[in-house]
Amino acid sequence: MTTLQPAPARSGDPLSGNPLSATPPAALLTGPWGSARIVSVGAVLPAHGIAHADQLLHPGEPTDFDPVAVLGRKGTRYKDRATLLGVAAAAQALDAAAVDRTVPRSDIGLLVASCYGNLSAVCENAELIDRAGVSSLSPLALPNASSNVVATEISIRRKLQGVVLTVCNGHASGWAALRWGMSLLSAGRSSSVLVVAVEAPSPHEQQLRGAAAPLVDGAVAVLLTARDAPAVPVRSPGGAPGDETPLPGHELAAVHGLLVIARAAARARETGSAVTCGGGPGEGDWAVLP
């Protein structure tokens, strides 16, 4: 088993010194809730062989996730796995576009979707209180019990000062976060929106769900920018249908919507053809165009 490393810098992207305008959008996303440009994608699903977005359609071998190797030593201690996975995926998407170095940070919105992200931290703190009392709590570990901890950590590390929200809407959370991201763009509240979905398996999550299918392990981030175009319902979509079950045998929970869109963007870019996707319940259909 190998160790997860940072995503490689590709020639011609902003990491090589080119401005944001020189990087073509990965795809155009359109659906019942609006239209936006997908500027970049981040993906860290180590147990599924995906170390970066370039592997979304072509996974490698399962990997270990070493947050220090990926994010550096500073700021990784006392952070739970879901937070570190979310930060890593967000960093990929932001670094690939360099958007937080070219756009005012107050104009970048952030939405994070998760069903079970910090469940383990909440349960561990509750068990510690029950076993040893309130005085046994660590002030450094306690912030992990906040349901907004992933979004907070991303915004602090990247100095994002726009709208920051966490969406918990059951297994439709990823789709709901995407919809709210579209709303921020269409309302002019943000010119760019980073949407992140993350889940992390744990014994507490397994006990809560009581299900046989293991929970997906990882995070996906999609960076969107505004596009002057109305919503386009995809009633009779052309193009190939997207893969709506990208990781068979796993419970995708909040990661489902973002993973479907990210893979559709990768396929549209790879094939040069439109890809259609079925959204969650009540979310309608979406199309991703190269």
Coordinates of C-alpha atoms in Angstrom, one line a residue:
M1 CA 0.0 0.0 0.0
T2 CA 1.4 3.4 -1.0
T3 CA 1.2 6.7 0.7
L4 CA -1.0 9.5 -0.7
Q5 CA 1.0 12.4 -2.0
P6 CA 0.0 15.8 -3.2
A7 CA -1.5 16.1 -6.7
P8 CA 1.1 16.7 -9.4
A9 CA 1.3 20.1 -10.9
R10 CA 0.3 20.0 -14.6
S11 CA 2.0 22.2 -17.3
G12 CA -0.1 25.1 -18.4
D13 CA -2.0 25.5 -15.1
P14 CA -1.7 28.3 -12.6
L15 CA 0.7 26.3 -10.5
S16 CA 3.2 26.8 -13.3
G17 CA 2.9 30.6 -13.0
N18 CA 0.1 31.1 -15.6
P19 CA -2.8 33.4 -14.6
L20 CA -6.3 32.1 -13.9
S21 CA -7.6 33.3 -17.3
A22 CA -5.1 31.0 -19.1
T23 CA -6.7 27.9 -17.6
P24 CA -9.7 26.7 -19.6
P25 CA -12.8 25.8 -17.5
A26 CA -13.0 22.0 -17.0
A27 CA -16.7 22.0 -18.0
L28 CA -20.0 23.8 -18.0
L29 CA -22.5 22.6 -15.5
T30 CA -26.2 23.3 -16.1
G31 CA -29.4 22.0 -14.6
P32 CA -32.7 23.0 -13.0
W33 CA -31.0 25.2 -10.4
G34 CA -28.7 27.2 -12.6
S35 CA -25.6 27.2 -14.7
A36 CA -22.0 27.6 -13.7
R37 CA -18.5 27.0 -14.9
I38 CA -16.6 24.1 -13.2
V39 CA -13.2 25.7 -13.0
S40 CA -11.4 22.8 -11.1
V41 CA -12.0 19.7 -9.1
G42 CA -10.3 18.2 -6.1
A43 CA -10.6 14.5 -5.1
V44 CA -9.0 12.6 -2.2
L45 CA -10.5 9.1 -1.7
P46 CA -7.4 7.2 -0.6
A47 CA -9.1 3.9 0.2
H48 CA -10.5 3.9 -3.3
G49 CA -7.3 4.6 -5.1
I50 CA -7.9 8.2 -5.9
A51 CA -5.2 10.6 -4.7
H52 CA -6.1 13.5 -6.9
A53 CA -8.8 14.6 -9.5
D54 CA -6.9 13.1 -12.5
Q55 CA -7.6 9.6 -11.1
L56 CA -11.4 10.0 -10.8
L57 CA -12.0 7.9 -13.9
H58 CA -8.8 5.9 -13.6
P59 CA -8.2 4.9 -9.9
G60 CA -4.9 3.5 -8.8
E61 CA -4.1 1.2 -5.9
P62 CA -5.6 2.0 -2.5
T63 CA -3.4 4.4 -0.6
D64 CA -2.7 5.6 2.9
F65 CA -3.6 9.2 3.7
D66 CA -0.7 11.0 5.3
P67 CA -2.0 14.5 6.1
V68 CA 1.5 15.8 6.9
A69 CA 2.8 14.7 3.5
V70 CA -0.2 16.3 1.7
L71 CA -0.8 19.4 3.8
G72 CA 2.4 20.0 5.7
R73 CA 2.9 19.6 9.4
K74 CA 1.5 22.9 10.5
G75 CA -2.2 22.8 11.6
T76 CA -2.8 19.1 11.2
R77 CA -2.5 18.0 14.8
Y78 CA -5.7 17.5 16.7
K79 CA -7.7 17.5 13.5
D80 CA -10.1 14.6 12.8
R81 CA -9.9 12.6 9.5
A82 CA -12.9 14.2 7.9
T83 CA -11.5 17.7 8.4
L84 CA -8.1 16.7 7.0
L85 CA -9.7 15.0 4.0
G86 CA -11.9 18.0 3.3
V87 CA -9.0 20.4 3.6
A88 CA -6.9 18.3 1.2
A89 CA -9.6 18.1 -1.5
A90 CA -10.3 21.8 -1.2
A91 CA -6.6 22.6 -1.5
Q92 CA -6.5 20.6 -4.7
A93 CA -9.3 22.5 -6.3
L94 CA -8.1 26.0 -5.2
D95 CA -4.5 25.4 -6.1
A96 CA -5.4 24.0 -9.5
A97 CA -7.2 27.3 -10.3
A98 CA -5.2 29.7 -8.0
V99 CA -8.5 31.4 -7.6
D100 CA -7.9 32.4 -3.9
R101 CA -4.8 34.2 -5.2
T102 CA -6.5 36.0 -8.0
V103 CA -10.0 36.7 -6.6
P104 CA -10.8 38.7 -3.5
R105 CA -11.2 36.2 -0.7
S106 CA -14.3 38.0 0.5
D107 CA -15.9 37.0 -2.9
I108 CA -15.3 33.2 -2.5
G109 CA -18.1 31.2 -1.0
L110 CA -17.7 27.8 0.7
L111 CA -20.2 25.1 1.2
V112 CA -19.4 21.8 2.9
A113 CA -21.7 18.7 2.9
S114 CA -21.3 15.8 5.2
C115 CA -23.6 13.3 7.0
Y116 CA -21.1 11.6 9.4
G117 CA -18.0 13.9 9.1
N118 CA -17.5 14.7 12.8
L119 CA -19.7 12.1 14.3
S120 CA -16.7 10.2 15.8
A121 CA -15.4 13.4 17.5
V122 CA -18.8 14.1 19.0
C123 CA -19.1 10.5 20.3
E124 CA -15.6 10.4 21.6
N125 CA -16.0 13.6 23.6
A126 CA -19.3 12.4 25.0
E127 CA -17.8 9.1 26.1
L128 CA -14.9 10.9 27.7
I129 CA -17.2 13.2 29.7
D130 CA -19.2 10.1 30.8
R131 CA -16.0 8.3 31.8
A132 CA -13.8 11.0 33.3
G133 CA -15.8 14.2 33.6
V134 CA -15.8 17.5 31.8
S135 CA -12.4 18.5 33.1
S136 CA -10.9 15.7 31.0
L137 CA -11.8 17.4 27.7
S138 CA -8.9 18.8 25.6
P139 CA -9.5 22.4 24.5
L140 CA -7.6 21.6 21.4
A141 CA -9.6 18.6 20.4
L142 CA -13.0 19.9 21.5
P143 CA -13.6 22.2 18.4
N144 CA -13.8 19.0 16.3
A145 CA -17.2 18.5 17.9
S146 CA -18.6 21.4 16.0
S147 CA -20.8 20.4 13.0
N148 CA -19.1 23.3 11.0
V149 CA -15.5 22.2 11.8
V150 CA -14.6 21.1 8.2
A151 CA -15.9 24.3 6.6
T152 CA -14.3 26.4 9.4
E153 CA -10.9 24.8 8.9
I154 CA -10.9 25.2 5.2
S155 CA -11.9 28.9 5.4
I156 CA -9.2 29.6 8.1
R157 CA -6.4 27.8 6.2
R158 CA -7.2 29.4 2.9
K159 CA -8.3 32.8 4.4
L160 CA -11.7 32.6 2.7
Q161 CA -13.9 35.4 3.9
G162 CA -17.1 34.9 2.0
V163 CA -20.2 32.9 2.9
V164 CA -19.3 29.7 4.8
L165 CA -22.0 27.1 5.3
T166 CA -22.3 23.4 6.2
V167 CA -25.1 21.4 4.7
C168 CA -26.5 18.4 6.5
N169 CA -29.5 17.1 4.6
G170 CA -29.1 13.4 4.8
H171 CA -27.8 11.5 1.8
A172 CA -28.9 14.4 -0.5
S173 CA -26.5 16.7 1.3
G174 CA -24.0 16.9 -1.6
W175 CA -26.8 17.8 -4.1
A176 CA -28.2 20.3 -1.7
A177 CA -24.8 22.0 -1.2
L178 CA -24.4 22.2 -5.0
R179 CA -27.9 23.8 -5.2
W180 CA -27.0 26.4 -2.5
G181 CA -23.7 27.1 -4.3
M182 CA -25.7 27.8 -7.5
S183 CA -27.9 30.1 -5.5
L184 CA -25.0 32.1 -4.2
L185 CA -23.7 32.6 -7.7
S186 CA -27.0 33.6 -9.2
A187 CA -27.8 36.0 -6.4
G188 CA -24.4 37.7 -6.8
R189 CA -23.3 36.8 -3.2
S190 CA -20.2 35.2 -4.5
S191 CA -18.3 35.2 -7.9
S192 CA -16.7 31.8 -7.0
V193 CA -18.0 29.0 -4.8
L194 CA -16.1 26.0 -3.5
V195 CA -18.4 23.0 -2.8
V196 CA -16.9 20.2 -0.8
A197 CA -18.4 16.9 0.3
V198 CA -16.6 14.6 2.8
E199 CA -17.3 11.4 4.8
A200 CA -14.9 9.4 7.0
P201 CA -15.7 5.9 8.2
S202 CA -15.5 5.2 12.0
P203 CA -16.8 2.6 14.5
H204 CA -19.4 5.2 15.7
E205 CA -20.7 5.7 12.2
Q206 CA -20.9 2.0 11.6
Q207 CA -22.8 1.6 14.9
L208 CA -25.2 4.4 14.0
R209 CA -26.0 3.2 10.5
G210 CA -26.0 -0.5 11.2
A211 CA -25.6 -1.2 7.5
A212 CA -23.5 -3.7 5.6
A213 CA -22.2 -1.4 3.0
P214 CA -19.1 0.4 4.2
L215 CA -19.1 4.2 4.1
V216 CA -17.0 6.0 1.4
D217 CA -13.7 7.3 2.7
G218 CA -12.7 10.7 1.3
A219 CA -13.7 14.1 0.0
V220 CA -14.5 15.7 -3.3
A221 CA -14.4 19.5 -4.1
V222 CA -15.8 21.3 -7.1
L223 CA -14.9 25.0 -7.7
L224 CA -17.7 26.9 -9.5
T225 CA -17.7 30.4 -11.0
A226 CA -20.7 32.4 -12.2
R227 CA -21.9 32.2 -15.7
D228 CA -24.5 34.6 -17.2
A229 CA -27.1 32.1 -18.3
P230 CA -30.5 31.0 -17.0
A231 CA -31.2 27.6 -15.5
V232 CA -31.7 25.0 -18.1
P233 CA -33.9 22.0 -17.1
V234 CA -32.4 18.9 -18.7
R235 CA -35.6 17.1 -19.7
S236 CA -34.4 15.3 -22.9
P237 CA -30.7 15.3 -22.4
G238 CA -28.3 14.5 -25.2
G239 CA -24.9 13.0 -24.6
A240 CA -23.9 9.9 -22.6
P241 CA -25.5 9.3 -19.2
G242 CA -23.2 9.7 -16.3
D243 CA -22.2 7.0 -13.8
E244 CA -24.5 7.5 -10.9
T245 CA -23.0 4.7 -8.8
P246 CA -19.3 5.5 -9.1
L247 CA -18.2 3.3 -6.2
P248 CA -20.4 0.2 -6.1
G249 CA -20.8 -1.6 -2.8
H250 CA -20.1 1.6 -0.8
E251 CA -22.5 4.0 0.9
L252 CA -21.6 7.4 -0.6
A253 CA -23.9 9.5 1.7
A254 CA -23.1 13.2 1.2
V255 CA -20.2 12.5 -1.2
H256 CA -22.6 11.1 -3.9
G257 CA -23.7 14.3 -5.6
L258 CA -20.3 15.9 -5.8
L259 CA -18.6 12.7 -6.9
V260 CA -21.1 12.2 -9.7
I261 CA -20.6 15.8 -10.9
A262 CA -16.8 15.6 -10.6
R263 CA -16.7 12.3 -12.6
A264 CA -19.0 13.7 -15.2
A265 CA -16.8 16.8 -15.6
A266 CA -13.7 14.5 -16.0
R267 CA -15.5 12.3 -18.6
A268 CA -16.8 15.4 -20.5
R269 CA -13.3 16.8 -20.6
E270 CA -11.7 13.5 -21.6
T271 CA -14.2 12.6 -24.3
G272 CA -15.2 16.1 -25.5
S273 CA -18.9 15.1 -25.3
A274 CA -21.7 16.1 -23.0
V275 CA -22.5 13.9 -20.0
T276 CA -25.9 13.9 -18.2
C277 CA -26.5 13.1 -14.5
G278 CA -29.5 12.3 -12.5
G279 CA -29.6 14.4 -9.3
G280 CA -30.9 13.4 -5.9
P281 CA -34.6 13.2 -5.0
G282 CA -36.3 16.3 -6.3
E283 CA -33.1 17.7 -7.7
G284 CA -33.8 17.0 -11.4
D285 CA -31.2 16.2 -14.0
W286 CA -28.0 17.9 -14.8
A287 CA -25.7 18.1 -17.8
V288 CA -22.0 18.7 -17.9
L289 CA -20.6 20.0 -21.2
P290 CA -16.9 20.3 -22.1

